[in-house]
Each structure stands twice: as structure tokens, then as C-alpha cells.
Amino acid sequence: MSKIQMKTPLVEMDGDEMTRIIWAQIKDTLLSPYIDLKCEYYDLGLLSRNDTDDEITRQAALAAKKYGVAVKCATITPNAQRKEEYPQLKKLWRSPNGTIRGILDGTVFRTPIPLSFVRPTVRTWEAPITIARHAYGDVYSAVEMFAEPGARGKVVFDDGAGSITETDLPAFTSPAVWSIQHNTYKSIRSFAKSCFNYALSTKQDLWFSTKDTIAKKYDGGFKDIFAEEYENNYKQDFAETGITYFYTLIDDAVARVIRSPGGFIWALKNYDGDVMSDMISSAFGSLAMMTSVLVSPDGAFEYEAAHGTVTRHYYRHLKGEKTSTNPIATIFAWTGALDKRGELDGLPELQAFAKKLETACIDTLESGVMTQDLAMLAEGSEKITPVTTDEFLRAVAGRLS
Ligand code: NAP
Ligand code: MG
């Protein structure tokens, strides 16, 4: 059998711990036998980031920008505790995802992988709901303060051209808290573009919601920029693709989402997206079944699993135990990237392979063979066989061949 040939390289970002182990197994048993993998490899494992003063992360992000498609393994974001575990760390390197997002200026889209035997908590949901969370500003970079009774606050704004306006805060007669938030038109516009591009790329309706009736300038700015981008740059493509853009107030959106059949993208401001993505993922089942893709406004795509490096399982693995770690989201990161590479390079056989691998995974799960995390969630448990990661990967490989 001849292997599928690729044209443009896929940017491969390797990672840490249990997901690094699974990463190599996926390549060896599910990909390399069928594809002549053309990857530009970047080792984003913690020690490699440490050795290169994190330059490797920047190089990987620039490569993703250059080639347009990347696939990333979960990575450790070191904290003080990791310093004990890795005494050679020169510093607590910042989150690789943060660095990559900064360079690609992208938006993260998270989508659950649905299974017939894990029913969403919300009865009406038939298809996954994708959350697009704006990842800049608002409360996450707010200036906030505590005020004692009797304190007087004033906001002084210098427009940089000699004009100064002063706004008094209300007089505080009891202890009080206050906060000043900001966002930039540039970041909001990038967010809007990423959302419209991703909706077109996945052929799904796009919803966007804010509280613009209350925050007329702030949330109103978000609403207006989205409307302007849509009118000027996306309306025709949306019509041709047969999808719609729908703006509504966030309270109305929440009520509609709960009554909807799903199957659309819901774009949200930073805080709303933070909260709603946790609700959506737990209502659909499990973090181990959640995929994530970072889309830049100029159309680069970076695919990954939404979960982390599954540290607890890794320590069991190091002790020689067989773990039952769910590899699905990591496999789907690969299939997402291969499908996108195939689409951009005009390689239908690569896209067909990605689809077949996804089907092999879902069919294996639907036959009752699954890792422990899913076995615990599954309905109709009599036909369920909980297996180790190795056994699960072998079952998928068997179906695939
Ligand atoms: P985690 O790796 O997502 O794991 C948390 C727990 O969720 C696991 O202990 C496991 O529960 C369950 N779980 C997650 N993925 C699973 C899978 N594929 N199969 C089965 N169970 C799964 O989160 P964490 O323990 O908070 O973080 C570990 C490391 O990952 C940290 O160093 C963090 O910085 C990093 N991280 C990286 C990313 C990223 O690169 N995108 C994202 C998040 C966290 P049980 O132990 O109960 O089985
Ligand atoms: Mg959250």
C-alpha cells in the first residue's frame, strides 16, 4: 500500500508528560503507517523550552503563521511546585499557549465531541456548541481598587492631544470596590475576523452576544465592530455558504442556547466565554472529549486537545502502571490539522484519511470499548469494556486498517 503524500509541512509542536507519551503512540500506530508525514517538528516540552530560553515556542508560533496549520500537544505551564520537580528551570516560563496566542493574535474555539451514550445534560442539544472566547482585556487586565468610606475617586483621561477630561466617581459612604477595564478596537476586530473565518471554514452559524443595552460604548463597540466586519467583508460569503450571523443580547442568547438543538458557534467576550465554556464542556460530558483550535485573523489554524498533560496519570505511568488515559481529543487535534492541511493543499485523500480515523475512534467508542473516564459517564453500562490507553489505541488501529 502506498502512503498518502503531503505537500506543505504541518507544524508539529510536541509537549509534556502523559500527552507526550500518547502523542508518539498516535504517530506510530495511527498516522505513520498511512501518511508520509511531512512535519516541521518543534519540541515544546518544558526542558526544551528551558534549554532554548523559550525561543523554541516563538519559533513554533512563527512557523504556524508561515505554514498556516499546526498541531500542538499539551504542555506544562510551570508554577512554583514544578520548580522543585525540575530544579534546572532557569525561570517559570510563561504559558506556551499564551505566547503562541500572542504571536498569532488568535481566538480559541472549543468544541465537544458528541457520543450517543453520553447524553448532554440539556435534552434539546443534538449537535455540539462551539464556544469562541475573546482572549484579551476586560476584567482580565482591569485596574481595580478598594476604597474606604469617605474616599473620593476621579478618573482623569488625557487624550494625548492636550485635552483632559475628569469624571468623578460616586462618593463612597461605605467600603467600596471599583474597577476600570479596557479593550482595543484592533483586538476586537481580530476576534471578529477569526469568528467569521471559522464559521465559514466549518459552515456553521455564528452567534454573538454582549450586554450593549447597559454598556453602550463598551459592549456597543464590540457589537458595532462585528456588524461592520460582517457588512463589509463577510456578508456575501455567508450567504453563499448558507450560514447566518446572529447578534442578540447575552441574556436572550443564554435562554435561546438552552432551547436550541446546538450545532453553531457562540462568540463571547472574555469573561462570558470563560464561564460559558466550562458550562458547555461539562454539560456535553468530559474535558477529555473537548477539542480546541486557535484561529488567527489572517487564517492560521493551530489544533490541540483542551485538556492538560494529565500529570496524575503520567506519574502512574512512570511507576510502570498501565493507565487508562483518553487519547481522543489529541487524536482529533491531529485529524483537525490533517483535514485543514488537506483542504488548503487540495489533497482530498488526506482529508478522507482524517475522516476515517475520526470514524474509527467514534465506532470503537460506540462499540463499548473506551477509557475509564468515559466508562464512568456512559449510559447502558452492560456492554461497556473499560480499557487501557494501549488497548484503546490498538482497537482503533484495528478498525482503521
Ligand atoms: P489536566 O491535565 O487536564 O488533568 C486534570 C484531570 O482531568 C486529570 O487528572 C484526569 O482526572 C482528567 N483528565 C484530563 N484529561 C484526561 C484524559 N485525556 N483522559 C482521562 N482523564 C483526563 O489538568 P491539570 O492536572 O490541571 O494540569 C496538568 C498540567 O497540564 C499542568 O502542568 C498544566 O500547566 C498543563 N495544562 C496544559 C494545557 C495545554 O497545554 N493546553 C491545558 C491545561 C493544563 P483523573 O486524574 O481523576 O483521572
Ligand atoms: Mg473557566
GROMACS .gro file of C-alpha atoms and ligand atoms in nm, residues 17 19 22 72-79 82 95-97 110 286-289 292 304-313 316 324-330 371-373 376, ligand 1:
model
   91
   17GLU     CA    1   0.406   1.413   3.038
   19THR     CA    2   0.015   1.355   2.645
   22ILE     CA    3   0.031   0.934   2.378
   72LYS     CA    4   0.007   2.100   1.944
   73CYS     CA    5   0.047   1.854   2.230
   74ALA     CA    6  -0.046   1.969   2.582
   75THR     CA    7   0.243   2.136   2.767
   76ILE     CA    8   0.332   2.215   3.127
   77THR     CA    9   0.293   2.575   3.234
   78PRO     CA   10   0.545   2.575   3.519
   79ASN     CA   11   0.445   2.700   3.861
   82ARG     CA   12   0.729   2.249   3.916
   95SER     CA   13   0.230   2.953   2.919
   96PRO     CA   14   0.324   2.835   2.566
   97ASN     CA   15  -0.040   2.879   2.465
  110ARG     CA   16  -1.362   2.484   2.180
  286SER     CA   17  -1.596   1.545   2.966
  287LEU     CA   18  -1.288   1.761   2.927
  288ALA     CA   19  -1.113   1.464   2.768
  289MET     CA   20  -1.360   1.491   2.476
  292SER     CA   21  -0.964   2.329   2.076
  304GLU     CA   22  -0.496   2.085   2.022
  305ALA     CA   23  -0.680   1.899   2.296
  306ALA     CA   24  -0.846   2.124   2.553
  307HIS     CA   25  -0.712   1.921   2.847
  308GLY     CA   26  -0.365   1.941   3.001
  309THR     CA   27  -0.078   1.693   3.027
  310VAL     CA   28  -0.272   1.460   3.265
  311THR     CA   29   0.004   1.467   3.527
  312ARG     CA   30  -0.156   1.222   3.770
  313HIS     CA   31  -0.170   0.952   3.503
  316ARG     CA   32   0.137   0.620   3.743
  324SER     CA   33  -0.649   0.449   3.101
  325THR     CA   34  -0.592   0.798   2.960
  326ASN     CA   35  -0.833   0.912   2.692
  327PRO     CA   36  -0.640   0.992   2.370
  328ILE     CA   37  -0.945   1.110   2.169
  329ALA     CA   38  -0.900   1.487   2.194
  330THR     CA   39  -0.532   1.452   2.099
  371THR     CA   40  -1.114   0.454   2.856
  372GLN     CA   41  -1.213   0.473   3.223
  373ASP     CA   42  -1.321   0.840   3.219
  376MET     CA   43  -1.792   0.626   3.419
  402NAP     P1   44  -0.533   1.804   3.312
  402NAP     O1   45  -0.404   1.760   3.260
  402NAP     O2   46  -0.636   1.841   3.209
  402NAP     O3   47  -0.592   1.690   3.404
  402NAP     C1   48  -0.684   1.709   3.509
  402NAP     C2   49  -0.758   1.579   3.537
  402NAP     O4   50  -0.862   1.564   3.440
  402NAP     C3   51  -0.674   1.454   3.525
  402NAP     O5   52  -0.604   1.427   3.642
  402NAP     C4   53  -0.778   1.350   3.490
  402NAP     O6   54  -0.855   1.315   3.603
  402NAP     C5   55  -0.871   1.429   3.399
  402NAP     N1   56  -0.828   1.423   3.256
  402NAP     C6   57  -0.784   1.525   3.178
  402NAP     N2   58  -0.757   1.481   3.055
  402NAP     C7   59  -0.782   1.348   3.055
  402NAP     C8   60  -0.771   1.247   2.957
  402NAP     N3   61  -0.729   1.274   2.833
  402NAP     N4   62  -0.805   1.120   2.990
  402NAP     C9   63  -0.850   1.091   3.114
  402NAP     N5   64  -0.861   1.184   3.211
  402NAP    C10   65  -0.828   1.311   3.182
  402NAP     O7   66  -0.517   1.933   3.406
  402NAP     P2   67  -0.415   1.963   3.527
  402NAP     O8   68  -0.384   1.837   3.602
  402NAP     O9   69  -0.474   2.078   3.595
  402NAP    O10   70  -0.282   2.014   3.458
  402NAP    C11   71  -0.169   1.930   3.429
  402NAP    C12   72  -0.067   2.010   3.351
  402NAP    O11   73  -0.121   2.044   3.224
  402NAP    C13   74  -0.025   2.141   3.417
  402NAP    O12   75   0.116   2.150   3.419
  402NAP    C14   76  -0.084   2.249   3.328
  402NAP    O13   77   0.001   2.361   3.319
  402NAP    C15   78  -0.096   2.181   3.196
  402NAP     N6   79  -0.207   2.228   3.109
  402NAP    C16   80  -0.178   2.246   2.978
  402NAP    C17   81  -0.277   2.282   2.889
  402NAP    C18   82  -0.240   2.300   2.745
  402NAP    O14   83  -0.127   2.277   2.705
  402NAP     N7   84  -0.334   2.335   2.661
  402NAP    C19   85  -0.408   2.299   2.933
  402NAP    C20   86  -0.436   2.278   3.069
  402NAP    C21   87  -0.335   2.242   3.156
  402NAP     P3   88  -0.822   1.189   3.697
  402NAP    O15   89  -0.682   1.207   3.747
  402NAP    O16   90  -0.928   1.198   3.801
  402NAP    O17   91  -0.834   1.064   3.612
   0.00000   0.00000   0.00000
